[in-house]
């Protein structure tokens, strides 16, 4: 992914793989330790998997193990800490895993079946608001058989359960280091993943070193990784140009992508590669707010938002308009919002409001986070404000906070309207519908729709052929259009920039768009 355009030809990839197996040589001929420095604007909000349903996963993937994961190049769940996993009944309600032999945590504790059970049970026990407990709605209980067999008993058929087990939220933790009564908050990690967290400085850096006891699928092509966290996009790009970091993931603005793509002479030692992204951006409306809780207000906004102008002005071709919660490239994608509202129309928006008895401009506050999705977020909300106010139907106030306090605010229901992003837990339409519904919605506000949660989703989860359930997901998307509790705006493309001496990026992002740091390496100079 660090080369521009699509993947290299097979022969080229083969030669790169050969180089990846070789360390750099010093003048004396001895092998030099490979260290990679990666910059990002995506700082973890937590180091505890039981609370993580956000970009904290990007660190967790590299320091924890999950039972199932995505070996590089794979698009379906395959064993990681497990030797194998499978459904053992015809109704897909009993899922059994056998652990690899000899696993242990970084503190020396044995990683056995009881540790697996403890790790997953802890998520449901802590039940962190806005956390990953919502992913375990189909789990009834966990049974262990000896040291190496874990059986997940489900309350109902759930063909997505293997996908759920791949997510870093289901990371395996040492019971002796993680309380079942509270989240861990000492800034440390006790896992069994490819790397150990040698040190962590919130907002500044995470130092990763190889875990000598790791047993799993990851083929580590470097010895250590430093992740540097930046508050803004400009400093991280400046750091890359000064060779202070080797690569960037998450944090490039559209202008910076275009600049790096086009300005070949100035940045001849840099590379940038685009890959298809399933990450989406959307507005969330608080049903308890006097204005945002009025469906007419929400529908008027849906009628006014000009997605084409938004992505053209702010994202310059690095994103595309999104008219449903299920993005392009995922089975079941529709254009339901465009079908319902068509092109932006001030007259129609005014009719919607007038019919509801609203004749004066609606005053609303839109909130966004300053440090989660990159520096383009502020210009995006400036453009949304301009669009809504130019209609004469709205008066918009913009407010923002850093992610951690922003997250605390929306989980408490403090914001009338706010912007969120969603990076998929796994590449399935279920993952763009289910997380936003129910009492444990990731929006922080319960969203109850029985037709979806009790009828449509259960139907789809009986079917292992995910392409055969498009009609149910089309209906679910139509229900979301009628409510406009969530308004999709755009879906993005993913970019990684690096020095030209860095290889392995074409394999670094898994289907959850999480960076697998072990794939990065410094190319040999000979």
Short mmCIF file of C-alpha atoms in Angstrom, two decimals, residues 35-483:
data_model
loop_
_atom_site.label_atom_id
_atom_site.label_comp_id
_atom_site.label_asym_id
_atom_site.label_seq_id
_atom_site.Cartn_x
_atom_site.Cartn_y
_atom_site.Cartn_z
CA UNK A 35 13.01 -0.17 13.93
CA UNK A 36 10.10 1.60 12.25
CA UNK A 37 8.56 4.92 13.32
CA UNK A 38 4.91 5.48 12.38
CA UNK A 39 2.98 8.73 12.80
CA UNK A 40 -0.77 9.05 13.25
CA UNK A 41 -3.44 11.44 14.52
CA UNK A 42 -5.38 8.46 15.87
CA UNK A 43 -4.48 8.23 19.55
CA UNK A 44 -6.07 5.45 21.65
CA UNK A 45 -8.88 6.55 23.95
CA UNK A 46 -8.21 3.53 26.18
CA UNK A 47 -5.70 0.71 26.60
CA UNK A 48 -8.34 -1.66 27.99
CA UNK A 49 -10.09 -3.81 25.35
CA UNK A 50 -13.28 -3.99 27.43
CA UNK A 51 -13.83 -0.28 26.76
CA UNK A 52 -12.57 -0.12 23.17
CA UNK A 53 -14.91 0.30 20.24
CA UNK A 54 -12.91 2.89 18.35
CA UNK A 55 -9.46 3.48 16.87
CA UNK A 56 -7.85 2.20 20.06
CA UNK A 57 -7.97 -1.08 18.14
CA UNK A 58 -4.99 0.05 16.06
CA UNK A 59 -2.66 -0.32 19.00
CA UNK A 60 -4.46 -3.33 20.46
CA UNK A 61 -4.15 -5.41 17.29
CA UNK A 62 -0.38 -5.31 17.72
CA UNK A 63 -0.09 -6.10 21.43
CA UNK A 64 -2.97 -8.50 22.08
CA UNK A 65 -4.16 -11.73 20.51
CA UNK A 66 -7.68 -12.73 19.57
CA UNK A 67 -8.95 -16.25 19.01
CA UNK A 68 -9.54 -15.49 15.34
CA UNK A 69 -7.99 -12.86 13.10
CA UNK A 70 -7.13 -12.03 9.50
CA UNK A 71 -3.77 -13.35 8.32
CA UNK A 72 -2.45 -10.89 5.76
CA UNK A 73 -4.32 -11.20 2.49
CA UNK A 74 -7.26 -13.05 4.03
CA UNK A 75 -10.82 -11.70 4.04
CA UNK A 76 -12.33 -14.37 6.26
CA UNK A 77 -11.63 -15.17 9.92
CA UNK A 78 -8.82 -17.64 10.52
CA UNK A 79 -7.18 -18.90 13.75
CA UNK A 80 -4.80 -16.75 15.77
CA UNK A 81 -4.62 -17.75 19.46
CA UNK A 82 -6.85 -20.64 18.46
CA UNK A 83 -5.64 -23.74 16.63
CA UNK A 84 -9.11 -24.00 15.11
CA UNK A 85 -12.66 -22.70 15.63
CA UNK A 86 -15.94 -23.94 14.16
CA UNK A 87 -19.67 -24.19 14.65
CA UNK A 88 -20.44 -27.65 16.00
CA UNK A 89 -24.21 -27.72 15.45
CA UNK A 90 -26.56 -27.22 12.50
CA UNK A 91 -28.25 -24.19 14.05
CA UNK A 92 -25.05 -22.10 14.38
CA UNK A 93 -25.57 -21.57 18.10
CA UNK A 94 -22.55 -23.46 19.46
CA UNK A 95 -19.09 -22.23 18.45
CA UNK A 96 -16.07 -24.19 19.66
CA UNK A 97 -12.39 -23.19 19.67
CA UNK A 98 -9.26 -25.14 20.54
CA UNK A 99 -6.29 -23.06 21.72
CA UNK A 100 -2.74 -23.28 20.43
CA UNK A 101 -0.43 -25.12 22.80
CA UNK A 102 2.01 -23.24 24.99
CA UNK A 103 0.46 -19.77 24.91
CA UNK A 104 1.29 -17.36 27.72
CA UNK A 105 0.84 -13.72 28.60
CA UNK A 106 3.67 -11.22 28.85
CA UNK A 107 3.64 -11.50 32.68
CA UNK A 108 4.23 -15.25 32.43
CA UNK A 109 0.67 -16.32 33.19
CA UNK A 110 -0.73 -19.21 31.20
CA UNK A 111 -3.16 -18.32 28.40
CA UNK A 112 -5.67 -21.14 28.75
CA UNK A 113 -9.38 -21.67 28.23
CA UNK A 114 -10.25 -20.05 31.56
CA UNK A 115 -8.33 -16.90 30.55
CA UNK A 116 -10.31 -16.74 27.31
CA UNK A 117 -13.58 -17.12 29.18
CA UNK A 118 -12.53 -14.45 31.68
CA UNK A 119 -11.56 -12.00 28.92
CA UNK A 120 -14.92 -12.18 27.14
CA UNK A 121 -17.04 -12.46 30.29
CA UNK A 122 -15.29 -9.34 31.60
CA UNK A 123 -16.66 -7.30 28.68
CA UNK A 124 -20.23 -8.22 29.51
CA UNK A 125 -19.63 -7.78 33.26
CA UNK A 126 -18.17 -4.27 32.94
CA UNK A 127 -20.71 -3.28 30.30
CA UNK A 128 -18.91 -0.04 29.45
CA UNK A 129 -21.29 2.47 27.86
CA UNK A 130 -20.24 3.03 24.25
CA UNK A 131 -17.92 0.02 24.57
CA UNK A 132 -17.91 -3.32 22.72
CA UNK A 133 -20.50 -5.09 24.89
CA UNK A 134 -23.02 -4.36 22.12
CA UNK A 135 -21.17 -6.80 19.88
CA UNK A 136 -21.97 -9.71 22.19
CA UNK A 137 -25.75 -9.55 22.04
CA UNK A 138 -26.04 -13.13 20.83
CA UNK A 139 -23.74 -14.63 23.50
CA UNK A 140 -25.48 -16.65 26.20
CA UNK A 141 -22.60 -18.24 28.11
CA UNK A 142 -19.06 -19.54 27.74
CA UNK A 143 -18.02 -23.05 28.72
CA UNK A 144 -14.52 -24.45 29.10
CA UNK A 145 -13.49 -28.06 28.64
CA UNK A 146 -10.04 -28.69 30.03
CA UNK A 147 -7.25 -26.19 29.43
CA UNK A 148 -7.61 -25.77 25.69
CA UNK A 149 -11.31 -25.96 24.65
CA UNK A 150 -13.70 -22.99 24.79
CA UNK A 151 -17.35 -23.29 23.76
CA UNK A 152 -19.47 -20.22 23.06
CA UNK A 153 -23.17 -20.94 23.51
CA UNK A 154 -25.32 -18.43 21.61
CA UNK A 155 -28.91 -17.48 22.31
CA UNK A 156 -29.72 -17.48 18.60
CA UNK A 157 -28.06 -18.26 15.28
CA UNK A 158 -25.32 -15.76 14.50
CA UNK A 159 -23.27 -16.24 11.35
CA UNK A 160 -21.28 -13.11 12.24
CA UNK A 161 -19.91 -14.49 15.53
CA UNK A 162 -16.57 -15.66 14.03
CA UNK A 163 -16.12 -12.12 12.66
CA UNK A 164 -16.81 -10.65 16.10
CA UNK A 165 -14.07 -12.79 17.63
CA UNK A 166 -11.54 -11.24 15.21
CA UNK A 167 -12.04 -7.74 16.57
CA UNK A 168 -9.43 -6.29 18.96
CA UNK A 169 -12.31 -5.66 21.39
CA UNK A 170 -12.20 -9.42 21.99
CA UNK A 171 -8.50 -9.29 22.89
CA UNK A 172 -7.35 -11.86 25.42
CA UNK A 173 -6.11 -10.40 28.70
CA UNK A 174 -4.37 -11.90 31.73
CA UNK A 175 -6.95 -12.36 34.52
CA UNK A 176 -4.39 -11.49 37.20
CA UNK A 177 -3.75 -8.09 35.57
CA UNK A 178 -7.30 -7.04 34.68
CA UNK A 179 -10.03 -6.62 37.29
CA UNK A 180 -13.53 -7.86 36.51
CA UNK A 181 -14.91 -4.89 38.43
CA UNK A 182 -13.15 -1.92 36.83
CA UNK A 183 -11.16 -0.88 33.79
CA UNK A 184 -7.38 -0.96 33.90
CA UNK A 185 -5.97 2.57 34.02
CA UNK A 186 -2.24 2.29 34.81
CA UNK A 187 -1.14 2.87 31.21
CA UNK A 188 0.17 -0.68 30.83
CA UNK A 189 -0.83 -3.75 28.83
CA UNK A 190 -0.54 -7.46 29.62
CA UNK A 191 -1.20 -9.39 26.44
CA UNK A 192 0.20 -12.15 24.22
CA UNK A 193 0.40 -10.38 20.86
CA UNK A 194 3.26 -9.90 18.39
CA UNK A 195 4.65 -6.95 20.36
CA UNK A 196 5.04 -5.88 23.96
CA UNK A 197 4.15 -2.33 24.97
CA UNK A 198 7.53 -1.22 26.29
CA UNK A 199 6.31 2.28 27.21
CA UNK A 200 3.32 4.51 26.61
CA UNK A 201 3.08 8.29 26.88
CA UNK A 202 -0.51 9.47 26.32
CA UNK A 203 -0.74 11.86 23.42
CA UNK A 204 2.91 11.35 22.53
CA UNK A 205 4.07 7.81 21.77
CA UNK A 206 3.84 4.06 22.16
CA UNK A 207 7.02 1.99 22.06
CA UNK A 208 6.56 -1.57 20.80
CA UNK A 209 9.18 -4.32 20.95
CA UNK A 210 9.01 -7.91 19.76
CA UNK A 211 7.31 -10.33 22.13
CA UNK A 212 9.79 -13.23 22.45
CA UNK A 213 7.03 -15.60 23.61
CA UNK A 214 4.55 -14.83 20.85
CA UNK A 215 2.90 -17.77 19.12
CA UNK A 216 0.54 -16.78 16.33
CA UNK A 217 0.17 -16.10 12.62
CA UNK A 218 2.02 -12.73 12.44
CA UNK A 219 5.34 -12.83 10.61
CA UNK A 220 7.15 -9.87 12.15
CA UNK A 221 9.36 -8.15 9.58
CA UNK A 222 10.77 -5.58 11.98
CA UNK A 223 12.12 -5.69 15.52
CA UNK A 224 10.45 -2.67 17.06
CA UNK A 225 7.92 0.05 16.24
CA UNK A 226 7.49 3.53 17.64
CA UNK A 227 4.04 5.02 17.15
CA UNK A 228 4.05 8.81 17.47
CA UNK A 229 0.74 10.55 18.12
CA UNK A 230 0.04 13.97 16.65
CA UNK A 231 -2.83 16.33 17.37
CA UNK A 232 -2.96 17.70 13.84
CA UNK A 233 -2.19 16.59 10.30
CA UNK A 234 0.33 19.29 9.40
CA UNK A 235 2.95 18.30 12.00
CA UNK A 236 2.78 14.61 11.10
CA UNK A 237 3.34 15.37 7.40
CA UNK A 238 6.16 17.74 8.29
CA UNK A 239 7.73 14.97 10.37
CA UNK A 240 7.61 12.58 7.39
CA UNK A 241 9.23 15.14 5.10
CA UNK A 242 12.00 15.67 7.65
CA UNK A 243 12.57 11.89 7.92
CA UNK A 244 11.61 12.02 11.60
CA UNK A 245 9.06 9.26 10.96
CA UNK A 246 8.97 6.51 8.35
CA UNK A 247 5.25 6.30 7.56
CA UNK A 248 1.85 7.89 8.21
CA UNK A 249 -1.46 6.13 8.66
CA UNK A 250 -4.61 8.05 9.55
CA UNK A 251 -4.28 11.81 9.64
CA UNK A 252 -3.65 12.94 6.07
CA UNK A 253 -5.94 15.72 4.88
CA UNK A 254 -7.26 15.76 1.33
CA UNK A 255 -4.90 18.63 0.48
CA UNK A 256 -1.94 16.68 1.78
CA UNK A 257 -2.90 13.57 -0.18
CA UNK A 258 -3.20 15.60 -3.38
CA UNK A 259 0.08 17.39 -2.64
CA UNK A 260 1.95 14.17 -2.01
CA UNK A 261 0.47 12.58 -5.14
CA UNK A 262 1.22 15.47 -7.48
CA UNK A 263 4.37 17.11 -6.16
CA UNK A 264 6.75 14.41 -7.27
CA UNK A 265 9.87 16.56 -7.55
CA UNK A 266 9.72 18.12 -4.09
CA UNK A 267 8.85 14.87 -2.35
CA UNK A 268 10.70 12.44 -4.61
CA UNK A 269 11.69 10.34 -1.61
CA UNK A 270 8.07 9.84 -0.50
CA UNK A 271 5.37 7.42 -1.60
CA UNK A 272 1.62 7.39 -1.15
CA UNK A 273 -0.81 4.59 -1.91
CA UNK A 274 -4.59 4.53 -1.98
CA UNK A 275 -6.71 1.58 -0.96
CA UNK A 276 -10.46 1.04 -0.92
CA UNK A 277 -11.95 2.13 2.37
CA UNK A 278 -15.19 1.18 4.11
CA UNK A 279 -14.89 3.91 6.73
CA UNK A 280 -17.89 6.24 6.82
CA UNK A 281 -18.86 9.60 8.34
CA UNK A 282 -22.33 10.56 9.54
CA UNK A 283 -24.33 12.91 11.74
CA UNK A 284 -26.10 11.62 14.86
CA UNK A 285 -29.26 13.33 16.15
CA UNK A 286 -30.19 13.30 19.84
CA UNK A 287 -33.90 12.35 20.12
CA UNK A 288 -34.16 14.07 23.52
CA UNK A 289 -33.10 17.46 22.19
CA UNK A 290 -36.05 19.85 21.56
CA UNK A 291 -34.93 20.61 17.99
CA UNK A 292 -32.94 17.51 16.91
CA UNK A 293 -35.64 15.30 18.43
CA UNK A 294 -38.15 16.61 15.91
CA UNK A 295 -38.21 14.33 12.87
CA UNK A 296 -39.18 17.27 10.63
CA UNK A 297 -35.96 19.07 11.57
CA UNK A 298 -33.93 15.96 10.80
CA UNK A 299 -35.66 15.44 7.46
CA UNK A 300 -35.13 19.07 6.51
CA UNK A 301 -31.40 18.68 7.18
CA UNK A 302 -31.38 15.49 5.10
CA UNK A 303 -33.04 17.48 2.31
CA UNK A 304 -30.45 20.28 2.46
CA UNK A 305 -27.09 18.54 2.85
CA UNK A 306 -25.11 18.66 -0.39
CA UNK A 307 -22.75 15.71 -0.21
CA UNK A 308 -21.23 16.38 -3.64
CA UNK A 309 -20.21 19.89 -2.60
CA UNK A 310 -18.94 18.61 0.73
CA UNK A 311 -16.59 16.00 -0.71
CA UNK A 312 -15.50 18.27 -3.58
CA UNK A 313 -14.63 21.28 -1.43
CA UNK A 314 -13.25 19.56 1.64
CA UNK A 315 -12.02 16.16 0.48
CA UNK A 316 -10.99 16.81 -3.14
CA UNK A 317 -11.72 13.34 -4.46
CA UNK A 318 -10.38 11.45 -1.44
CA UNK A 319 -13.97 10.62 -0.39
CA UNK A 320 -17.29 10.05 -2.12
CA UNK A 321 -20.91 10.81 -1.22
CA UNK A 322 -22.67 8.20 0.89
CA UNK A 323 -26.45 7.74 0.74
CA UNK A 324 -26.88 4.80 3.10
CA UNK A 325 -25.17 3.46 6.20
CA UNK A 326 -23.87 0.47 4.22
CA UNK A 327 -21.08 1.78 1.98
CA UNK A 328 -20.12 0.83 -1.55
CA UNK A 329 -18.16 -2.40 -1.72
CA UNK A 330 -20.23 -4.07 1.00
CA UNK A 331 -23.08 -6.46 0.13
CA UNK A 332 -26.48 -4.82 0.53
CA UNK A 333 -25.36 -1.26 -0.26
CA UNK A 334 -28.17 1.03 -1.46
CA UNK A 335 -28.69 4.73 -2.19
CA UNK A 336 -31.75 4.97 0.06
CA UNK A 337 -31.26 8.58 1.18
CA UNK A 338 -30.86 9.78 -2.40
CA UNK A 339 -33.92 7.77 -3.42
CA UNK A 340 -35.93 9.47 -0.67
CA UNK A 341 -34.62 13.04 -0.95
CA UNK A 342 -32.95 13.40 -4.33
CA UNK A 343 -30.74 16.43 -4.88
CA UNK A 344 -30.52 19.16 -2.20
CA UNK A 345 -33.63 21.33 -2.35
CA UNK A 346 -34.25 24.39 -0.17
CA UNK A 347 -37.91 24.61 -1.19
CA UNK A 348 -38.66 21.03 -0.17
CA UNK A 349 -36.83 21.50 3.13
CA UNK A 350 -38.93 24.58 3.87
CA UNK A 351 -42.13 22.65 3.12
CA UNK A 352 -41.08 19.90 5.53
CA UNK A 353 -40.56 22.42 8.33
CA UNK A 354 -43.68 24.47 7.58
CA UNK A 355 -45.84 21.36 7.54
CA UNK A 356 -44.58 20.66 11.09
CA UNK A 357 -45.47 24.22 12.13
CA UNK A 358 -41.86 25.45 12.13
CA UNK A 359 -41.66 28.88 10.49
CA UNK A 360 -38.62 30.46 12.17
CA UNK A 361 -34.97 29.46 11.63
CA UNK A 362 -34.08 26.43 13.72
CA UNK A 363 -31.18 26.97 16.12
CA UNK A 364 -28.90 23.96 16.45
CA UNK A 365 -25.44 23.21 17.81
CA UNK A 366 -23.31 20.75 15.83
CA UNK A 367 -20.44 19.08 17.66
CA UNK A 368 -17.32 17.41 16.27
CA UNK A 369 -14.06 16.02 17.60
CA UNK A 370 -10.80 17.83 16.94
CA UNK A 371 -8.32 14.95 17.00
CA UNK A 372 -9.87 11.68 15.84
CA UNK A 373 -10.53 11.86 12.12
CA UNK A 374 -7.89 14.29 10.90
CA UNK A 375 -7.71 18.03 10.28
CA UNK A 376 -10.36 18.00 7.55
CA UNK A 377 -13.10 17.56 10.15
CA UNK A 378 -13.26 21.26 11.06
CA UNK A 379 -13.56 22.42 7.41
CA UNK A 380 -16.20 19.72 6.89
CA UNK A 381 -18.36 21.16 9.65
CA UNK A 382 -17.75 24.69 8.40
CA UNK A 383 -19.18 23.55 5.07
CA UNK A 384 -22.17 21.86 6.72
CA UNK A 385 -22.87 25.09 8.64
CA UNK A 386 -22.63 27.10 5.41
CA UNK A 387 -25.02 24.78 3.59
CA UNK A 388 -27.65 24.77 6.32
CA UNK A 389 -27.50 28.51 7.02
CA UNK A 390 -27.54 29.52 3.36
CA UNK A 391 -31.04 28.04 3.17
CA UNK A 392 -32.25 30.60 5.70
CA UNK A 393 -33.87 27.74 7.62
CA UNK A 394 -31.16 27.15 10.23
CA UNK A 395 -28.81 29.00 12.54
CA UNK A 396 -25.89 26.76 13.36
CA UNK A 397 -23.36 26.95 16.18
CA UNK A 398 -20.26 24.77 15.89
CA UNK A 399 -18.49 23.35 18.93
CA UNK A 400 -15.69 20.82 19.30
CA UNK A 401 -13.65 18.89 21.84
CA UNK A 402 -10.74 16.42 21.83
CA UNK A 403 -11.92 12.84 21.34
CA UNK A 404 -11.76 11.65 24.93
CA UNK A 405 -13.95 14.44 26.30
CA UNK A 406 -16.05 14.46 23.13
CA UNK A 407 -16.77 10.76 23.63
CA UNK A 408 -17.72 11.32 27.25
CA UNK A 409 -20.15 14.02 26.12
CA UNK A 410 -22.02 12.08 23.48
CA UNK A 411 -22.30 8.96 25.64
CA UNK A 412 -24.03 11.17 28.23
CA UNK A 413 -26.40 12.56 25.60
CA UNK A 414 -25.06 16.10 25.93
CA UNK A 415 -24.95 17.01 22.21
CA UNK A 416 -28.00 17.85 20.02
CA UNK A 417 -26.19 16.83 16.81
CA UNK A 418 -22.68 15.45 16.46
CA UNK A 419 -20.39 13.94 13.87
CA UNK A 420 -19.05 10.42 14.09
CA UNK A 421 -16.91 8.15 12.01
CA UNK A 422 -17.14 4.39 11.75
CA UNK A 423 -14.35 2.04 10.77
CA UNK A 424 -15.83 -1.43 10.30
CA UNK A 425 -15.37 -4.13 12.89
CA UNK A 426 -15.60 -6.57 10.00
CA UNK A 427 -16.54 -6.29 6.29
CA UNK A 428 -20.22 -7.28 6.48
CA UNK A 429 -23.45 -5.22 6.13
CA UNK A 430 -24.51 -6.34 9.61
CA UNK A 431 -21.65 -4.26 10.99
CA UNK A 432 -23.03 -1.06 9.45
CA UNK A 433 -26.53 -1.56 10.90
CA UNK A 434 -26.46 -3.51 14.17
CA UNK A 435 -23.93 -1.38 16.12
CA UNK A 436 -26.15 1.70 15.80
CA UNK A 437 -29.28 0.08 17.17
CA UNK A 438 -30.46 -1.27 20.53
CA UNK A 439 -29.90 -0.04 24.05
CA UNK A 440 -26.12 -0.28 23.68
CA UNK A 441 -25.82 1.72 20.44
CA UNK A 442 -22.32 3.03 19.77
CA UNK A 443 -23.86 6.48 19.38
CA UNK A 444 -24.26 6.47 23.16
CA UNK A 445 -28.05 6.78 22.86
CA UNK A 446 -30.49 3.85 22.74
CA UNK A 447 -32.12 3.40 19.35
CA UNK A 448 -34.88 0.81 19.44
CA UNK A 449 -36.27 -0.53 16.14
CA UNK A 450 -37.83 -3.94 16.67
CA UNK A 451 -38.34 -4.69 12.99
CA UNK A 452 -34.59 -4.49 12.48
CA UNK A 453 -33.32 -6.00 15.73
CA UNK A 454 -35.96 -8.68 16.23
CA UNK A 455 -36.84 -9.59 12.66
CA UNK A 456 -34.42 -8.52 9.92
CA UNK A 457 -31.06 -9.04 11.65
CA UNK A 458 -32.01 -12.47 13.09
CA UNK A 459 -33.00 -13.56 9.58
CA UNK A 460 -29.63 -12.51 8.14
CA UNK A 461 -27.65 -14.16 10.91
CA UNK A 462 -28.99 -17.58 10.00
CA UNK A 463 -27.43 -17.30 6.56
CA UNK A 464 -23.72 -17.95 6.09
CA UNK A 465 -23.95 -16.75 2.47
CA UNK A 466 -23.86 -13.03 3.18
CA UNK A 467 -24.75 -12.13 -0.38
CA UNK A 468 -28.11 -13.85 0.04
CA UNK A 469 -29.46 -11.41 2.64
CA UNK A 470 -29.43 -8.16 0.65
CA UNK A 471 -33.22 -7.70 0.76
CA UNK A 472 -33.26 -7.66 4.56
CA UNK A 473 -30.48 -5.07 4.67
CA UNK A 474 -32.20 -2.95 2.02
CA UNK A 475 -35.31 -2.85 4.22
CA UNK A 476 -33.23 -1.98 7.30
CA UNK A 477 -31.66 0.94 5.46
CA UNK A 478 -35.10 2.22 4.43
CA UNK A 479 -36.18 2.25 8.08
CA UNK A 480 -33.14 4.35 8.93
CA UNK A 481 -34.11 6.78 6.17
CA UNK A 482 -37.60 7.20 7.58
CA UNK A 483 -36.23 8.05 11.05
#
